[in-house]
């Protein structure tokens, strides 16, 4: 024999080192020593390699494989390169987009074991492992023999699949049968057996049996149940069928040493099982055979078995009772009746067998696997005790007795094959592709927890899976790891469980009985949760915020027509400018029930320093929100920032902005005149309707209402600052992502700081707050440092309470020692100092939380300096320009400071509140006070409900604010020539209405200005018109707060609130001429005479007379070719208590004249050729109404106005005219009141 080469010697030395290190020195009595063991391994390698040693391969220990191999790989010891390429080509043909497993040249030698160890039988779960001295690794085999256990093998062909989670090891896929290194055990000779006919008699007999008797049952394996683990006990059932009849018997296998039988059992093969005894299940009472410690599983061979008579095994057993058949027949009859009574929507699944390739893992935690890109395999109703090893894309599986469900869920795109406890899943071939492996969670799996808790059917389970997948996809990045959201623990539910449990309880109100797995497996008539199903239309949905915005936008423009925004009777009389202005801004509102299915909002509450608005965010987008409290206090819960919220009662608002150039109402159907469409979506809801699913670093108070309480009243009540774990973590939750950053940067997890937790705080009371505006703060530009730029900012005047305090941890800032030490008894003077806070940059995020009369606390994290607030203060102007010495100092709020809302001044004890408010001038007025002539202030603050919102032209004499020049840069959606007029009422049904005008440039920071909303207006400029009407305008120092949302549903955008309610009936004598405004009222009166009547056609563009199809303006010529008709009349009415002048326009003139629609249209057409027709009752100086005697139309109208058909009793709705100086009295002193007709006349 030739001497080995140097390379072979080195290889042999490496083999010897591997054997000494990895293989056991002794494996039982008589086992060979290390050198003989090495010789056996080498002999096995030579046999596998055709006599040569594989010098190109190296030995690999299991621990080295687990720790060094990070990517999937395969090793084929006996394959040539061409064989491997062909094998790889066939794998790529199954899934062309995937790459094949890379080949490595490694030799794997180890022992096959079922995981049993001394005194640790609880670890046995039916899985197989390969082990050596260095470690143990799970493995999957396509073929397994029991005699292989605890034997040393050479594995010529295998794949190693590491786990996706780097912290855990992977597993082995044994592609070819292993080669034994040592000899295997032998099978015994003759075995006495009992066949199924006799065994079935034992199972159905009600006579007692000898529990100590053991017997052997032989037959064909017809079904193999899955491995189950119940109460830490692993077992499975197998079913043996008689070779010549349909009789079958169940066998329960639960001994740890016998669980490996599950791997070797092959359907259709014949086996003999020894050492069986008869048992009865405690819960169901069913009888079954059960294995004992001495039981053996042997292949059936007719020559090696002899039939044993039943008498020799069981004495005194009776034959099968005929009552069982009767019971079965009765059961069949009952089932047929149930089938007849079941509604047609309920379908019965079909039981089929199927062979296919795994093409995608849809959700391994939910047990959903896609086969052949068209069929979804659901394994959730079984237990995957082998952690779904081998079920990778590219693997071939055979499904036996699975349930076929077609369209169980409307939104689910695949046919579903559901595996129940009677189904068998057989792995036919392993994947040849380098696809990842992600095992299902062994504990805390919320999918399976809820499935079994509520005994869900397949439709509800698929809906549950879709909701959980959505939940994890949208919010896992906000909370560091999805375990925070999806974990399921007793008495400590996660966010997803809090969200899903109420939904499941609503759709499964009558919780079905718990699943009986034993009846499901053993009953002759199969019953399981997958047997009956009906297609489910999901009762609700929780889409991503980007999808919510898209659907809301789509619904708002769906079927949209500009004519919908205008009254059909009013649009015919509008000029071009008024028509397009009325179309420029509108809104529509949606509730959860507006969507099918009902839409639930989920989002993490954050606040943006760029828009200074509250936002709900998820991974896809953000949705601005307006939050209010039902008690009327503004929303100020800073502790809610960063929390995951669920909202089911809300108003989703879509503001629509149109740029149009419609010449007249006749062109409204032509959408070519719509030049640009924009929209803005936001949501508004009440804080009491919020469900906190996941708090931001701590617990939100359990009681929502307790957040407004005072710590002086309840020392032990929780504080809203309990979430303030670390200021850095809170800062991360405040900001929304920058526009130029990747979306994933928005998903920042929690961070912790190793620095000191000490902080300095200062308590203050907000006495005044100004709006968000570009202000002239003298800060240098960031680019070149030269020049100055306007700063987007807001400011608030506050009253410092007490002194700054040092805390060892932010959690300690729950009480109010500043108020407890000073002023609680009403005797001591509280240390108070006024200051002006300047908010710029990132501190703008506090704008939606800062409100008048709120007590707040600034917290400076990681700070020990009690003078930090004083050091940053500076005077608002040079001292020589200050008019008074008590001018408050300015304090710029730093970006790193945290704002904590403590309570409201109204929630403090009376003595404490009195001490705080000493010397303060309360500046909130009522609307009657603002309208009163005795009001002397130039600025007014008040609250009221918006009854109407209209868009009007900005006054030409009004100087535009400085922000107008930067409107395009800031992205305002309304043109600068527009102004919004809000008609605000003091209370529902109040006769007093105050108009508030807001320039369009301010609206980009204001949300929720809708009819029906209650608004707190602060620092509006009060003005008086030339008609002595009081109104207010929004200026740079103004601010608004939403304190109550509109009732749902919202009124029509351009109509006054309360239009649907009947106006109250009044007398003319009760009307007061000095009233500023009166909501719609009704009078029953008599029309005395018509003073003036004017019908005319005017140019839609310039309002000149439009005659014979063209405008009559000549200097300069008007290009318009469109005219609109207008009509006006003044009539006198009296009701016995007084008289009044009624002004009516357009369609109301036709009602006053008593003309039908056809008569009115004919009259207007006659006027069109003349341009205008006017009549008057008598002569009135300066009226300007000239009547042409030869005009037939004028004669007709004059005779009509003098007819008794016109002078008749009428019932009309009206409001007082607010500009009476425009009305010329025909007879001095006759009329004392002027009213304006609002709606059609009622006879």
XYZ file of N, CA, C and O in Angstrom, residues 638-738:
404
model
N -50.314 66.969 27.484
C -48.980 66.751 26.920
C -48.485 65.338 27.161
O -47.622 64.850 26.417
N -48.986 64.661 28.174
C -48.532 63.307 28.477
C -48.961 62.306 27.416
O -48.462 61.183 27.383
N -49.872 62.683 26.545
C -50.358 61.767 25.523
C -49.442 61.709 24.311
O -49.627 60.867 23.438
N -48.465 62.589 24.247
C -47.563 62.617 23.090
C -46.779 61.311 23.006
O -46.222 60.835 23.987
N -46.747 60.731 21.810
C -46.013 59.497 21.598
C -46.805 58.246 21.890
O -46.284 57.147 21.730
N -48.067 58.384 22.307
C -48.890 57.218 22.621
C -49.645 56.758 21.379
O -49.978 57.560 20.503
N -49.913 55.476 21.326
C -50.688 54.894 20.236
C -52.166 54.972 20.596
O -52.594 54.437 21.617
N -52.949 55.640 19.751
C -54.346 55.921 20.044
C -55.257 55.184 19.067
O -54.909 54.971 17.901
N -56.423 54.832 19.567
C -57.498 54.279 18.749
C -58.710 55.190 18.883
O -59.122 55.528 19.997
N -59.273 55.587 17.741
C -60.417 56.498 17.737
C -61.480 55.905 16.823
O -61.217 55.632 15.644
N -62.662 55.697 17.367
C -63.773 55.158 16.591
C -64.874 56.183 16.356
O -65.677 56.019 15.437
N -64.946 57.217 17.190
C -65.929 58.282 17.012
C -65.163 59.553 16.652
O -64.424 60.097 17.473
N -65.341 60.001 15.437
C -64.551 61.132 14.951
C -65.281 61.785 13.789
O -66.302 61.276 13.292
N -64.742 62.904 13.361
C -65.208 63.598 12.156
C -63.993 63.795 11.253
O -63.059 64.507 11.614
N -64.012 63.136 10.107
C -62.922 63.261 9.142
C -63.307 64.359 8.160
O -64.296 64.233 7.430
N -62.540 65.426 8.158
C -62.873 66.624 7.387
C -61.961 66.703 6.164
O -60.744 66.551 6.279
N -62.564 66.956 5.015
C -61.821 67.226 3.786
C -62.175 68.632 3.330
O -63.318 68.897 2.930
N -61.222 69.538 3.456
C -61.407 70.902 2.957
C -61.019 70.912 1.482
O -59.923 70.496 1.102
N -61.933 71.403 0.644
C -61.709 71.424 -0.804
C -61.467 72.854 -1.270
O -62.209 73.773 -0.882
N -60.448 73.027 -2.103
C -60.075 74.344 -2.608
C -60.067 74.283 -4.133
O -59.372 73.458 -4.730
N -60.848 75.170 -4.744
C -60.982 75.203 -6.204
C -60.543 76.559 -6.732
O -60.850 77.603 -6.138
N -59.836 76.525 -7.840
C -59.574 77.727 -8.623
C -60.340 77.582 -9.926
O -60.019 76.724 -10.753
N -61.366 78.398 -10.089
C -62.274 78.267 -11.231
C -62.424 79.602 -11.934
O -62.109 80.672 -11.380
N -62.902 79.527 -13.169
C -63.213 80.746 -13.936
C -64.524 80.555 -14.696
O -64.596 80.802 -15.895
N -65.555 80.132 -13.976
C -66.863 79.966 -14.598
C -67.428 81.338 -14.977
O -67.505 82.233 -14.119
N -67.838 81.529 -16.223
C -68.440 82.832 -16.582
C -69.780 83.056 -15.898
O -70.074 84.169 -15.463
N -70.589 81.983 -15.776
C -71.892 82.115 -15.130
C -72.351 80.735 -14.696
O -71.686 79.720 -14.933
N -73.521 80.706 -14.075
C -74.052 79.444 -13.575
C -74.376 78.458 -14.694
O -74.405 77.258 -14.465
N -74.615 78.964 -15.919
C -74.945 78.078 -17.019
C -73.772 77.196 -17.423
O -73.957 76.192 -18.111
N -72.551 77.558 -17.027
C -71.362 76.803 -17.415
C -70.864 75.876 -16.306
O -69.787 75.304 -16.415
N -71.656 75.710 -15.240
C -71.179 74.902 -14.111
C -70.967 73.441 -14.485
O -70.150 72.751 -13.869
N -71.687 72.960 -15.489
C -71.518 71.564 -15.886
C -70.237 71.337 -16.674
O -69.801 70.185 -16.822
N -69.622 72.398 -17.165
C -68.383 72.286 -17.937
C -67.188 72.376 -16.991
O -66.794 73.463 -16.567
N -66.596 71.224 -16.660
C -65.503 71.203 -15.686
C -64.190 71.700 -16.251
O -63.186 71.726 -15.538
N -64.176 72.106 -17.518
C -62.953 72.689 -18.062
C -62.629 74.019 -17.401
O -61.481 74.478 -17.461
N -63.621 74.618 -16.769
C -63.391 75.897 -16.081
C -62.778 75.706 -14.701
O -62.488 76.695 -14.028
N -62.624 74.459 -14.269
C -61.933 74.185 -13.006
C -60.441 74.119 -13.306
O -59.943 73.157 -13.899
N -59.701 75.139 -12.903
C -58.280 75.237 -13.237
C -57.397 74.427 -12.294
O -56.382 73.888 -12.695
N -57.789 74.338 -11.043
C -56.948 73.640 -10.081
C -57.810 73.138 -8.934
O -58.724 73.834 -8.472
N -57.520 71.917 -8.494
C -58.208 71.331 -7.350
C -57.180 70.955 -6.297
O -56.204 70.270 -6.586
N -57.411 71.395 -5.084
C -56.556 71.039 -3.962
C -57.447 70.588 -2.808
O -58.659 70.846 -2.800
N -56.828 69.951 -1.853
C -57.603 69.496 -0.704
C -56.704 69.421 0.519
O -55.466 69.406 0.409
N -57.325 69.393 1.640
C -56.632 69.244 2.916
C -57.489 68.355 3.804
O -58.690 68.594 3.974
N -56.865 67.315 4.355
C -57.595 66.332 5.160
C -57.114 66.419 6.605
O -55.903 66.474 6.865
N -58.036 66.443 7.539
C -57.709 66.364 8.958
C -58.870 65.711 9.692
O -59.956 65.520 9.130
N -58.628 65.345 10.924
C -59.633 64.659 11.722
C -59.806 65.398 13.034
O -58.855 66.006 13.545
N -60.997 65.393 13.560
C -61.263 66.004 14.855
C -62.115 65.051 15.689
O -63.005 64.379 15.185
N -61.779 64.994 16.976
C -62.463 64.074 17.872
C -62.296 64.573 19.300
O -61.509 65.496 19.578
N -63.035 63.937 20.211
C -62.956 64.281 21.631
C -61.955 63.362 22.333
O -61.819 62.184 21.988
N -61.295 63.928 23.317
C -60.311 63.155 24.086
C -60.978 61.988 24.806
O -60.375 60.929 24.980
N -62.232 62.173 25.211
C -62.940 61.100 25.912
C -63.230 59.904 24.998
O -63.524 58.812 25.485
N -63.170 60.088 23.689
C -63.408 58.996 22.747
C -62.122 58.291 22.346
O -62.141 57.459 21.429
N -61.028 58.604 23.024
C -59.732 58.017 22.683
C -59.484 56.786 23.548
O -59.748 56.800 24.758
N -59.002 55.731 22.933
C -58.534 54.545 23.640
C -57.022 54.487 23.485
O -56.508 54.405 22.371
N -56.291 54.556 24.610
C -54.837 54.506 24.581
C -54.415 53.040 24.526
O -54.588 52.292 25.489
N -53.853 52.642 23.401
C -53.423 51.252 23.215
C -52.019 51.007 23.737
O -51.718 49.927 24.247
N -51.160 51.987 23.599
C -49.775 51.836 24.052
C -49.284 53.201 24.502
O -49.221 54.135 23.706
N -48.987 53.327 25.785
C -48.536 54.594 26.337
C -47.090 54.854 25.941
O -46.317 53.935 25.660
N -46.717 56.094 25.932
C -45.373 56.506 25.521
C -44.430 56.431 26.700
O -44.148 57.410 27.368
N -43.952 55.234 27.005
C -42.940 55.071 28.040
C -43.505 54.929 29.431
O -42.769 54.835 30.398
N -44.802 54.924 29.577
C -45.395 54.775 30.905
C -46.883 54.585 30.778
O -47.418 54.360 29.717
N -47.589 54.702 31.859
C -49.029 54.471 31.846
C -49.763 55.791 31.803
O -49.442 56.723 32.527
N -50.747 55.855 30.913
C -51.675 56.980 30.915
C -52.661 56.769 32.057
O -52.953 55.651 32.456
N -53.162 57.843 32.578
C -54.129 57.701 33.661
C -55.316 56.862 33.221
O -55.799 56.964 32.106
N -55.759 55.993 34.091
C -56.862 55.119 33.758
C -58.146 55.897 33.572
O -58.979 55.568 32.749
N -58.311 56.929 34.317
C -59.517 57.743 34.200
C -59.217 58.945 33.337
O -58.343 59.736 33.644
N -59.950 59.085 32.232
C -59.679 60.203 31.340
C -60.022 61.524 31.990
O -59.350 62.521 31.796
N -61.077 61.550 32.775
C -61.486 62.802 33.373
C -60.591 63.259 34.489
O -60.618 64.403 34.887
N -59.795 62.359 35.055
C -58.977 62.715 36.196
C -57.791 63.566 35.803
O -57.113 64.125 36.629
N -57.518 63.680 34.486
C -56.363 64.451 34.046
C -56.501 65.925 34.327
O -55.520 66.647 34.366
N -57.740 66.436 34.512
C -57.937 67.845 34.771
C -57.996 68.160 36.260
O -58.211 69.283 36.654
N -57.826 67.151 37.085
C -57.917 67.372 38.516
C -56.686 68.040 39.070
O -55.637 68.119 38.454
N -56.791 68.510 40.281
C -55.671 69.184 40.936
C -54.994 68.238 41.908
O -55.631 67.483 42.626
N -53.672 68.310 41.924
C -52.941 67.481 42.877
C -53.107 67.998 44.294
O -52.762 67.323 45.250
N -53.634 69.215 44.439
C -53.885 69.716 45.799
C -55.100 69.028 46.402
O -55.233 68.931 47.607
N -55.992 68.556 45.544
C -57.188 67.886 46.043
C -56.927 66.402 46.252
O -57.400 65.809 47.192
N -56.185 65.787 45.338
C -55.902 64.356 45.414
C -54.400 64.173 45.308
O -53.831 64.213 44.230
N -53.754 63.970 46.425
C -52.313 63.802 46.412
C -51.910 62.483 45.788
O -50.830 62.362 45.238
N -52.768 61.466 45.892
C -52.394 60.152 45.402
C -52.878 59.886 43.993
O -52.722 58.799 43.483
N -53.501 60.871 43.379
C -53.962 60.649 42.011
C -52.789 60.671 41.069
O -51.824 61.382 41.253
N -52.925 59.895 39.989
C -51.835 59.799 39.020
C -51.632 61.112 38.311
O -52.490 61.969 38.229
N -50.468 61.286 37.781
C -50.141 62.490 37.039
C -49.941 62.155 35.590
O -49.489 61.084 35.230
N -50.275 63.102 34.754
C -50.114 62.893 33.332
C -48.656 62.904 32.910
O -48.345 62.688 31.754
N -47.748 63.159 33.827
C -46.331 63.169 33.470
C -45.675 61.832 33.716
O -44.471 61.721 33.628
N -46.457 60.818 34.016
C -45.846 59.533 34.328
C -45.153 58.926 33.121
O -44.378 58.004 33.261
N -45.459 59.450 31.909
C -44.765 58.924 30.753
C -43.385 59.518 30.577
O -42.615 59.057 29.747
N -43.070 60.546 31.292
C -41.821 61.258 31.058
C -40.668 60.449 31.614
O -40.119 60.749 32.668
N -40.285 59.396 30.904
C -39.189 58.554 31.358
C -37.865 59.294 31.210
O -37.173 59.561 32.169
N -37.490 59.588 29.988
C -36.282 60.360 29.738
C -36.631 61.468 28.766
O -37.329 61.239 27.780
N -36.187 62.675 29.006
C -36.531 63.773 28.101
C -36.086 63.517 26.671
O -36.735 63.934 25.733
N -34.955 62.823 26.490
C -34.511 62.558 25.128
C -35.512 61.673 24.396
O -35.831 61.885 23.227
N -36.015 60.655 25.100
C -36.994 59.774 24.474
C -38.250 60.542 24.119
O -38.854 60.327 23.072
N -38.675 61.448 25.004
C -39.861 62.238 24.713
C -39.621 63.158 23.527
O -40.497 63.348 22.691
N -38.431 63.701 23.417
C -38.141 64.578 22.291
C -38.278 63.831 20.969
O -38.756 64.369 19.979
N -37.864 62.586 20.942
C -37.966 61.813 19.713
C -39.414 61.608 19.310
O -39.726 61.508 18.132
N -40.303 61.533 20.277
C -41.703 61.269 19.969
C -42.435 62.527 19.544
O -43.522 62.458 19.012
N -41.846 63.687 19.771
C -42.545 64.923 19.468
C -42.490 65.258 17.992
O -43.426 65.766 17.414
N -41.365 64.999 17.359
C -41.125 65.498 16.025
C -41.681 64.561 14.964
O -41.660 63.354 15.110
N -42.134 65.158 13.883
C -42.493 64.364 12.720
C -41.303 64.346 11.776
O -40.372 65.121 11.916
N -41.279 63.439 10.799
C -40.109 63.319 9.941
C -39.931 64.533 9.048
O -40.896 65.164 8.626
N -38.689 64.847 8.752
C -38.399 65.943 7.846
C -38.790 65.547 6.432
O -38.735 64.395 6.054
